[in-house]
XYZ file of C-alpha atoms in Angstrom:
512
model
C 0.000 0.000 0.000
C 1.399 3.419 -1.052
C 1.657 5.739 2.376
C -1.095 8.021 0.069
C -3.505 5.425 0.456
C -3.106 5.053 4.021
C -6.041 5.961 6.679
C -4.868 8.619 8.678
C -4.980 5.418 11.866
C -3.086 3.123 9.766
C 0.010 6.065 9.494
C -0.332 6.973 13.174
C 0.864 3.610 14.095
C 3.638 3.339 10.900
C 4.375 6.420 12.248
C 4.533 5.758 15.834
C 6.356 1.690 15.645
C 8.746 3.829 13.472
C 8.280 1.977 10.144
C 7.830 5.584 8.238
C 8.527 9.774 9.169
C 6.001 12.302 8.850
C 8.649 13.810 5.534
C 7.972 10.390 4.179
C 4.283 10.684 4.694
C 4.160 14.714 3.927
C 6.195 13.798 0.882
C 4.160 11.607 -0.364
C 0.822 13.553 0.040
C 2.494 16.880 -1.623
C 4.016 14.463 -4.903
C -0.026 13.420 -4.763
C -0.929 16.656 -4.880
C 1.540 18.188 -7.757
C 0.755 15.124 -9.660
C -3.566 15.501 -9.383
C -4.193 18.747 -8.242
C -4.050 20.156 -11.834
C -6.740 18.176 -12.632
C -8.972 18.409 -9.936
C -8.144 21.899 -8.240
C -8.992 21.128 -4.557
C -6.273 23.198 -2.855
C -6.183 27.301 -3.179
C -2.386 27.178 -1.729
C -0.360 24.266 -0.894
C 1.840 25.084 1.821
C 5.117 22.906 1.336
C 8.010 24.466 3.319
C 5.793 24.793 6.051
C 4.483 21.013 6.396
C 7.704 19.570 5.721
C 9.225 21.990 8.553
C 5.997 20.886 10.967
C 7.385 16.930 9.858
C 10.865 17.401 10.577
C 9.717 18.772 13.838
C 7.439 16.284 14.683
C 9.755 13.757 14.165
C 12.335 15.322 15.841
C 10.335 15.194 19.226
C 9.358 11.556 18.379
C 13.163 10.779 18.052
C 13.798 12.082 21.378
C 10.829 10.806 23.172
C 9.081 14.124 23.750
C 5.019 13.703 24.396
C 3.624 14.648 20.829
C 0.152 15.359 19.934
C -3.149 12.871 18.461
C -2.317 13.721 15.045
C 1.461 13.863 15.512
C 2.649 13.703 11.737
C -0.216 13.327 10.029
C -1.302 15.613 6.998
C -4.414 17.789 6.941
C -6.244 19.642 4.365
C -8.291 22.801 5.827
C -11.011 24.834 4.099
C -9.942 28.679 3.371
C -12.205 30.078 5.522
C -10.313 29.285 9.056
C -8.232 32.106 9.804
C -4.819 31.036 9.559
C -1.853 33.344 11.122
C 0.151 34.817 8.591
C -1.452 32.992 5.678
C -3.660 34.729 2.889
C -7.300 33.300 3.874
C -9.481 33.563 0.826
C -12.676 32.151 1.529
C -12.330 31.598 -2.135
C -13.285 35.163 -2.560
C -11.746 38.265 -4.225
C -13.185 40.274 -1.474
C -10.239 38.790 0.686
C -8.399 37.646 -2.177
C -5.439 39.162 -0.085
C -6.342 38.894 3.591
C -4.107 37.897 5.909
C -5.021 37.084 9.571
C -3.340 38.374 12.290
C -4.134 35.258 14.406
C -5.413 31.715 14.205
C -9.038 30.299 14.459
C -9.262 27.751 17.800
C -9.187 24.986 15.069
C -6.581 25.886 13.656
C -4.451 26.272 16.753
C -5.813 22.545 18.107
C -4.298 20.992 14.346
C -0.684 22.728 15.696
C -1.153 21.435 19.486
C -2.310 17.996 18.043
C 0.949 18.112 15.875
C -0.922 17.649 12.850
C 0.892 19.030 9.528
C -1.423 21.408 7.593
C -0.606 20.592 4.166
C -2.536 23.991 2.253
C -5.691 25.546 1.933
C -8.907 23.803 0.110
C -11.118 25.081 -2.354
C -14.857 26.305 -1.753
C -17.850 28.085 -2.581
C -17.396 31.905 -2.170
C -17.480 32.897 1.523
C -19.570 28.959 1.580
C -22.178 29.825 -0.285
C -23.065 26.988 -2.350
C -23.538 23.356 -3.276
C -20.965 22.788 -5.722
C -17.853 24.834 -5.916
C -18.421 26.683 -8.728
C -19.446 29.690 -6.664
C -15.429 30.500 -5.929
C -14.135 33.202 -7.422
C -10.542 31.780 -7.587
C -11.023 28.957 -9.831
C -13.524 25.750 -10.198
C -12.807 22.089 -8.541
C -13.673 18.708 -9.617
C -15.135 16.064 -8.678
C -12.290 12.974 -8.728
C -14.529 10.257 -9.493
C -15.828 12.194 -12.728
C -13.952 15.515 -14.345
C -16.898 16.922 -15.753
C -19.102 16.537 -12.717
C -18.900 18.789 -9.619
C -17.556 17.594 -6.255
C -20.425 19.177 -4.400
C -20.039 22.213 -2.013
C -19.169 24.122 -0.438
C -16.423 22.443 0.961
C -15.836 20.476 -2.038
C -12.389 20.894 -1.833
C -12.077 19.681 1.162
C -13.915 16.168 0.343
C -12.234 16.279 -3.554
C -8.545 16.627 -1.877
C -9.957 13.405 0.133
C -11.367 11.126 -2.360
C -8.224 11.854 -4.794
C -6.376 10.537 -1.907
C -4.098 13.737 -2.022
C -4.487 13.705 2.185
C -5.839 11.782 4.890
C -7.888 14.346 7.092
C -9.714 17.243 5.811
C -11.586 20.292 7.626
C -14.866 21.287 6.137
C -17.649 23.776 7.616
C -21.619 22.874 7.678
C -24.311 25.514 7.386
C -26.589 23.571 5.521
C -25.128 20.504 4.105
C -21.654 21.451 3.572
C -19.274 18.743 4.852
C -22.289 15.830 4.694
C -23.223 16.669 0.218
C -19.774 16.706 -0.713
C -18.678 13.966 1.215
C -21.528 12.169 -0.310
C -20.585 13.144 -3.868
C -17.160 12.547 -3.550
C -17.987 8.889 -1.656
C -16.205 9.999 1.835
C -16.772 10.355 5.494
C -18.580 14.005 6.547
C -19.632 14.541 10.098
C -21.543 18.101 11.325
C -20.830 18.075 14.730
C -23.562 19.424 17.405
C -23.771 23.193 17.260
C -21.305 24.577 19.627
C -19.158 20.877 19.386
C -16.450 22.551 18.083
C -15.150 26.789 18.180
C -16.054 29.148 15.684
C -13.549 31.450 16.552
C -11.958 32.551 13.398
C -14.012 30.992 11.394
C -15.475 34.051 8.507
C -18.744 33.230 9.404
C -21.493 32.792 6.750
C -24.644 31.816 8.921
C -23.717 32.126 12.403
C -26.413 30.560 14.185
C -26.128 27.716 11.243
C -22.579 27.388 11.157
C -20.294 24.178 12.258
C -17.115 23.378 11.450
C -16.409 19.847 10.884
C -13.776 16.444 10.240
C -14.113 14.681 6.971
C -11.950 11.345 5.989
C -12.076 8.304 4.473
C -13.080 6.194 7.584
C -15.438 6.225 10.753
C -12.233 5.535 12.436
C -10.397 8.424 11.772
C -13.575 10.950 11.646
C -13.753 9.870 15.678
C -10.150 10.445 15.721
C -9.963 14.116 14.207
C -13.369 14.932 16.163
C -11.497 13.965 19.320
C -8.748 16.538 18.209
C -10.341 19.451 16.968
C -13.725 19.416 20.091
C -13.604 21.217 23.013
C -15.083 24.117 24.873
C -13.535 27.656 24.133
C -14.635 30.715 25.821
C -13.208 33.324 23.355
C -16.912 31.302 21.787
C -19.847 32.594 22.854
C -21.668 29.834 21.183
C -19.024 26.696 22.425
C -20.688 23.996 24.305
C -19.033 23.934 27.787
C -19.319 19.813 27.730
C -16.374 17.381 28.483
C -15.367 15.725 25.099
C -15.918 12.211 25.085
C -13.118 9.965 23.892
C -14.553 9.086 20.270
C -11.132 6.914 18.975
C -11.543 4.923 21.960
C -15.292 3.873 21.745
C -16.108 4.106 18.076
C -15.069 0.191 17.860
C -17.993 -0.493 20.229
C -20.940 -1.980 18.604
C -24.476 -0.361 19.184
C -26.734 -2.863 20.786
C -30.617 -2.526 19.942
C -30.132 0.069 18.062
C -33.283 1.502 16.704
C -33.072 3.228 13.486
C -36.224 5.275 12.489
C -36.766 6.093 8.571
C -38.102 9.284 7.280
C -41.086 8.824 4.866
C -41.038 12.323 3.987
C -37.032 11.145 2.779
C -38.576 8.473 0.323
C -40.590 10.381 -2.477
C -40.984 12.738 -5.228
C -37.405 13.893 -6.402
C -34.900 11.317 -5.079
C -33.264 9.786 -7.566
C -34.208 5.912 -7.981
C -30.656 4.107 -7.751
C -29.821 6.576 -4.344
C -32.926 5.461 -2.678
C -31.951 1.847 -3.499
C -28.570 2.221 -2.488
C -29.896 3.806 1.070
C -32.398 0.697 1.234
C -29.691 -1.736 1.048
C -27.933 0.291 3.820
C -30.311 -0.030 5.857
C -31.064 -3.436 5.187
C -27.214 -4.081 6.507
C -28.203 -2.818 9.652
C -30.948 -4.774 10.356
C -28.523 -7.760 9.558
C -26.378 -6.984 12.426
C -29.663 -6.977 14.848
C -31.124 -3.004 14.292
C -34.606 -2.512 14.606
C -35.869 -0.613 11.536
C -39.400 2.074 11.750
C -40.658 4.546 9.536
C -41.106 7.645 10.914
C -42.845 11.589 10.228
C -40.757 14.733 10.216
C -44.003 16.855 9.402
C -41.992 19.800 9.189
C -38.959 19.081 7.598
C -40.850 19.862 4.059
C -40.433 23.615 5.391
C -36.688 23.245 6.051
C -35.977 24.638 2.679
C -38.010 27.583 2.997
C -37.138 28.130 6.014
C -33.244 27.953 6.101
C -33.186 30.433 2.992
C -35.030 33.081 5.125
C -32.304 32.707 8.347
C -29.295 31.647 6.018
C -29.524 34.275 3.671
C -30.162 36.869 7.121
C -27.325 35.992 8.667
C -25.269 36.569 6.059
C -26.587 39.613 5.199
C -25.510 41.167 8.778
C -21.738 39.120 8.565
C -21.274 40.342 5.074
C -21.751 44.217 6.125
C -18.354 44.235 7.374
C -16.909 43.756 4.343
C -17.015 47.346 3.205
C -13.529 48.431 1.159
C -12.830 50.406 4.454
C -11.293 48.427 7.114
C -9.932 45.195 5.175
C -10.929 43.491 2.352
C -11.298 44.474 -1.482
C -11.419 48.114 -2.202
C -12.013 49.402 -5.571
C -9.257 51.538 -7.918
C -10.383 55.221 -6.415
C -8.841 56.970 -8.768
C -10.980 55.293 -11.372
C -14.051 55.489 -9.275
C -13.812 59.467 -8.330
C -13.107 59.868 -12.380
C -16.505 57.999 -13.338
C -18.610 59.876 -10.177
C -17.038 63.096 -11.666
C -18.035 62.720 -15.452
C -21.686 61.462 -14.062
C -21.614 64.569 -11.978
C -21.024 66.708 -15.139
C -23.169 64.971 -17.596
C -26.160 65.428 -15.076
C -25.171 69.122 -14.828
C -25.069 69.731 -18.166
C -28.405 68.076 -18.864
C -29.860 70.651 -15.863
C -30.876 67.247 -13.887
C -31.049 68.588 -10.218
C -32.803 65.751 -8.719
C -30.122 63.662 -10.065
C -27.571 65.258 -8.677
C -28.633 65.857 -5.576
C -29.429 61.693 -5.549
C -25.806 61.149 -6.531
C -23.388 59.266 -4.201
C -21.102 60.732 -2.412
C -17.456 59.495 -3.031
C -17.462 57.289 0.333
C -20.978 55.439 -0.400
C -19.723 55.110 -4.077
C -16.498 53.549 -2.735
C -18.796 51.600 -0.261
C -20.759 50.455 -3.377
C -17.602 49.593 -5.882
C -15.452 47.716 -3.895
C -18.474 45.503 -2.841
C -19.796 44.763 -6.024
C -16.595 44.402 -7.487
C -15.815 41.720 -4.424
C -18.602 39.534 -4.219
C -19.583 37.214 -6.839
C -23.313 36.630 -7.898
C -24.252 34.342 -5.678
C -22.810 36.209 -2.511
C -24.574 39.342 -3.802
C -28.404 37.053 -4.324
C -28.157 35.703 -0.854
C -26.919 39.511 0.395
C -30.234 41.081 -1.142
C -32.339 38.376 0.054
C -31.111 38.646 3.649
C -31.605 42.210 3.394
C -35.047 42.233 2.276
C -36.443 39.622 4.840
C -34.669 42.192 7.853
C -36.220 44.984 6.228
C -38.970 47.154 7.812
C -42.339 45.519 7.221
C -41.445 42.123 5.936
C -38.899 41.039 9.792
C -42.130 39.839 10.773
C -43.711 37.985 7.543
C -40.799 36.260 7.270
C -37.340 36.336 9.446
C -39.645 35.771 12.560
C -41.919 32.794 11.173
C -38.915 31.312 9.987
C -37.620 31.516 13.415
C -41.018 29.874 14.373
C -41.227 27.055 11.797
C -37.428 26.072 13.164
C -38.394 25.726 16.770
C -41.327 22.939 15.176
C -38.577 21.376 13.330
C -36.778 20.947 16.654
C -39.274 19.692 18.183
C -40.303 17.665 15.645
C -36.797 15.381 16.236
C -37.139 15.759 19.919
C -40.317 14.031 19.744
C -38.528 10.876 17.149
C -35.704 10.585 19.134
C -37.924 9.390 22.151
C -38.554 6.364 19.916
C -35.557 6.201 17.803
C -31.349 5.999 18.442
C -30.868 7.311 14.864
C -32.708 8.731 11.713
C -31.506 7.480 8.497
C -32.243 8.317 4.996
C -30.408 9.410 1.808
C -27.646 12.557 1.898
C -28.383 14.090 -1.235
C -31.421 13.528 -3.401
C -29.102 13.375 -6.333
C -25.571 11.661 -7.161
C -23.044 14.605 -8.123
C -24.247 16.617 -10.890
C -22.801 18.061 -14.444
C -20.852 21.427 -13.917
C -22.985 24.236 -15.024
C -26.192 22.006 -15.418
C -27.780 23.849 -12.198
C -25.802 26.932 -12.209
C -28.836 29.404 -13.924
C -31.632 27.355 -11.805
C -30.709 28.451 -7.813
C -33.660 27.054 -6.425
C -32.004 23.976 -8.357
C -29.408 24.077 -6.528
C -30.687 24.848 -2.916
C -33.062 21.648 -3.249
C -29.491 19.465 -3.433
C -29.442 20.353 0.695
C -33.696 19.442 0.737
C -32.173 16.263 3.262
C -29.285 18.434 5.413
C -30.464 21.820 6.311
C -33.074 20.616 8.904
C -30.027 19.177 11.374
C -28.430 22.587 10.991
C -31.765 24.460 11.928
C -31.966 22.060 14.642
C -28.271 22.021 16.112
C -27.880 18.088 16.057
C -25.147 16.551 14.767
C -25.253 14.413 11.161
C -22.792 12.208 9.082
C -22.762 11.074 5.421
C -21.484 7.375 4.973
C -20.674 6.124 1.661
C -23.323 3.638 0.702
C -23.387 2.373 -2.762
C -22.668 2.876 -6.163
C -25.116 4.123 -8.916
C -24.919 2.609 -12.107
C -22.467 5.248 -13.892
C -20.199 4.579 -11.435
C -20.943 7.246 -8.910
C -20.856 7.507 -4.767
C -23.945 7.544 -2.682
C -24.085 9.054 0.570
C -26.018 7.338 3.674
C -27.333 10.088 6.451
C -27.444 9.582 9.475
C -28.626 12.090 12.329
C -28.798 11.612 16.338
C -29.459 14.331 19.601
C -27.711 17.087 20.507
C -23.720 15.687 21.399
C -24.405 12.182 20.726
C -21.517 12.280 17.817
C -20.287 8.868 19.738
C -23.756 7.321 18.510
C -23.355 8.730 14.915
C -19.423 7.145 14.649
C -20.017 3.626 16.264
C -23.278 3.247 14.048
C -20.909 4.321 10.667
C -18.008 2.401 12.061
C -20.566 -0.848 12.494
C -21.734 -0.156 8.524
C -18.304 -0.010 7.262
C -16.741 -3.492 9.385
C -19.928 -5.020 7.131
C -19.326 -3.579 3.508
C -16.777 -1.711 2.075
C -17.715 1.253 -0.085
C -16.157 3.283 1.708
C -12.284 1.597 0.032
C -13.150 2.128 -3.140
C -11.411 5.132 -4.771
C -11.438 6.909 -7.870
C -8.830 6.383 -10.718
C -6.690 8.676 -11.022
């Protein structure tokens, strides 16, 4: 087996009996990625000097018998939206095309303590807005089982880096389906952890009550593994759950016993796509072989999650996204250019006597204001902007940001009321397999019904996973879903470690 191939478990004990070094492993990952990455584009920067130096270090300390952390060695991918000390972080967006942080999010600060080499920066929808990646503004990445199909989003960098077997361990954020429909797409391991399971800090927030960052690999094993590394409480997090974090490596091999697995009927109808429902059949069928008990069950008002996450979503992001202004950091128009085009409107509207115009004209800062923020955000950034806007506006706050608010206290309720019956709800990831580039991107609503099966555990705060299931017919992963309560992640990892000792979908790999 090539060290490439390796689950990030497998090199943590090469790495710790002393059969390979983390340069041997970091080489091999970075030859991956100069080799593939061309074709695929799942990294924004690769980082080599620094991961090789983090190796050599790492294996220094293991050389000398110095304590070294749970991920001592091995290589991680993280999304470019996890402020980063002294590296440009993009969020794949020419608004911040050239920020650089002046610290490091929590996350990325437990990767350094956990001795974990960060290998470079992934690919993603601009500022995570979207279900495919071909909302970045910095380039377009593919999916590795299929060139000419997308790799989901929007952290489909993060799951395409996986699945091309460039890296072992990847970072990806939630708000609606982000780490679970790429995972599924790309036919790899995507966990949302419980809101508050893991910091936010310095994460450039899109939805903030919505927002989770997340582990994605290649196994159940290792997902428990990178959980374990990356939880925690944090109080520079308002949001962080102040909850001990369980050991997840140590239990995950633990079978579930009468496990009860509850099916969503709403899950299983109009618009899934015949060969994923099949695929999620059989999946459950395999855990009914190992002694589950299987019942269909009603999430009334999960048919309003849609609806009702692109009321808060969009919101949210309209208040985060105010910041970004031209003023204090981030893209600012050429002002030269802009005061010369304000100054010839200025004197075409004098010359045509129009007095109303010009008293209507911008001043140079709001034109600036304007400029650098249209000229920064891409169109789907700017559609989510204007319909966050409107819903907060005077006169429609209480049509619609307040029902929404409403309708996702039901949907809360609705799973506190199945999970009195049920260990786990199971049902398909993604309606779809992945998708032709460009097929959805002039039909939005389209697009948002790819996350018709995710957004509800978001609105709800529980955590979720994405197994790989099955195959369709062309060749293509399918994603299993699987959602449990509030900070019962242990639950979620022992059930998708139990359906991967029974089949194995989860080893097969693209060709590359």
């Amino acid at each position: 087996m090539a060290l490439y191939e390796a689950s990030a478990t497998q090199l943590l004990s090469q790495l710790e009996s002393g059969e390979v070094t983390s340069v041997e492993v970091t080489k091999a990952c970075l030859d991956r990625i100069r080799q593939h990455d061309g074709q695929i584009g799942a990294f924004l920067k690769v980082m080599d000097d620094k991961a090789l130096a983090k190796a050599e270090h790492v294996d220094q300390k293991r050389k000398a018998g110095q304590p070294v952390g749970k991920l001592a060695g091995v290589p991680v991918a993280v999304k470019d939206l996890l402020c980063t000390e002294g590296e440009v972080t993009t969020c794949a967006s020419k608004m911040l095309e050239n920020f650089v942080p002046p610290y490091s999010s929590t996350v990325i600060k437990k990767l350094e303590e956990a001795d974990a080499v960060i290998l470079g920066k992934t690919n993603m929808d601009e500022f995570a807005m979207g279900g495919s990646t071909e909302n970045s503004a910095l380039g377009k990445t593919r999916n590795p089982w299929n060139t000419e199909l997308v790799p989901g989003g929007s952290s489909g960098g993060a799951a395409a880096c996986l699945a091309a077997q460039m890296v072992p361990l990847s970072i990806g954020t939630d708000t609606g389906g982000s780490i679970r429909q790429p995972a599924s797409f790309c036919g790899v391991v995507g966990l949302k952890p419980t809101y508050g399971r893991v910091s936010r800090f310095g994460l450039i927030a899109f939805a903030s009550s919505l927002d989770q960052i997340g582990p994605m690999a290649r196994t159940a094993e290792d997902t428990a593994l990178f959980l374990e590394a990356i939880s925690g409480y944090d109080p520079a997090d308002s949001t962080s759950a102040n909850v001990a974090c369980p050991l997840f490596s140590k239990s995950v091999d633990q079978p579930l016993e009468g496990l009860r697995i509850g099916m969503v009927k709403e899950h299983f109808g109009e618009g899934l796509d015949g060969e994923v429902d099949k695929a999620v059949r059989e999946a459950v069928k395999v855990y009914e072989s190992l002694g589950a008990k299987v019942v269909d069950i009603s999430l009334p008002h999960n048919k309003y999650g849609i609806a009702t996450y692109y009321i808060i979503a969009p919101s949210e992001a309209s208040s985060n996204l105010a910041r970004f202004d031209g003023a204090h950091y981030g893209h600012r128009c050429d002002e030269a250019t802009m005061l010369a085009e304000l100054e010839k409107e200025k004197e075409a509207l004098t010359a045509a006597g129009d007095e109303i115009g010009l008293k209507r004209m911008d001043t140079p800062l709001i034109r600036m204001y304007r400029q650098s923020r249209a000229e920064g955000f891409g169109p789907e950034v700017k559609r989510r902007i204007m319909l966050g806007t409107y819903t907060l506006s005077a006169g429609y706050y209480d049509a619609y940001y307040l029902k929404a608010l409403k309708v996702r206290r039901l949907i809360r309720e609705d799973y506190d009321k199945v999970f009195k019956s049920v260990d786990l709800i199971v049902g398909p990831t993604a309606p779809n397999p992945a998708f032709a580039a460009g097929s959805k991107t002039n039909d939005p609503l389209a697009m948002y019904l790819e996350d018709l099966y995710t957004v509800t555990a978001n609105l709800a705060g529980i955590p979720a996973i994405s197994v790989p299931c099955g195959m369709t017919s062309s060749g293509l992963p399918v994603g299993l879903h699987m959602q449990a309560p509030a900070l019962e992640e242990d639950r979620l990892l022992r059930a998708a470690q139990m359906f991967q000792k029974a089949t194995d979908w989860h080893t097969k790999m693209p060709c590359l």
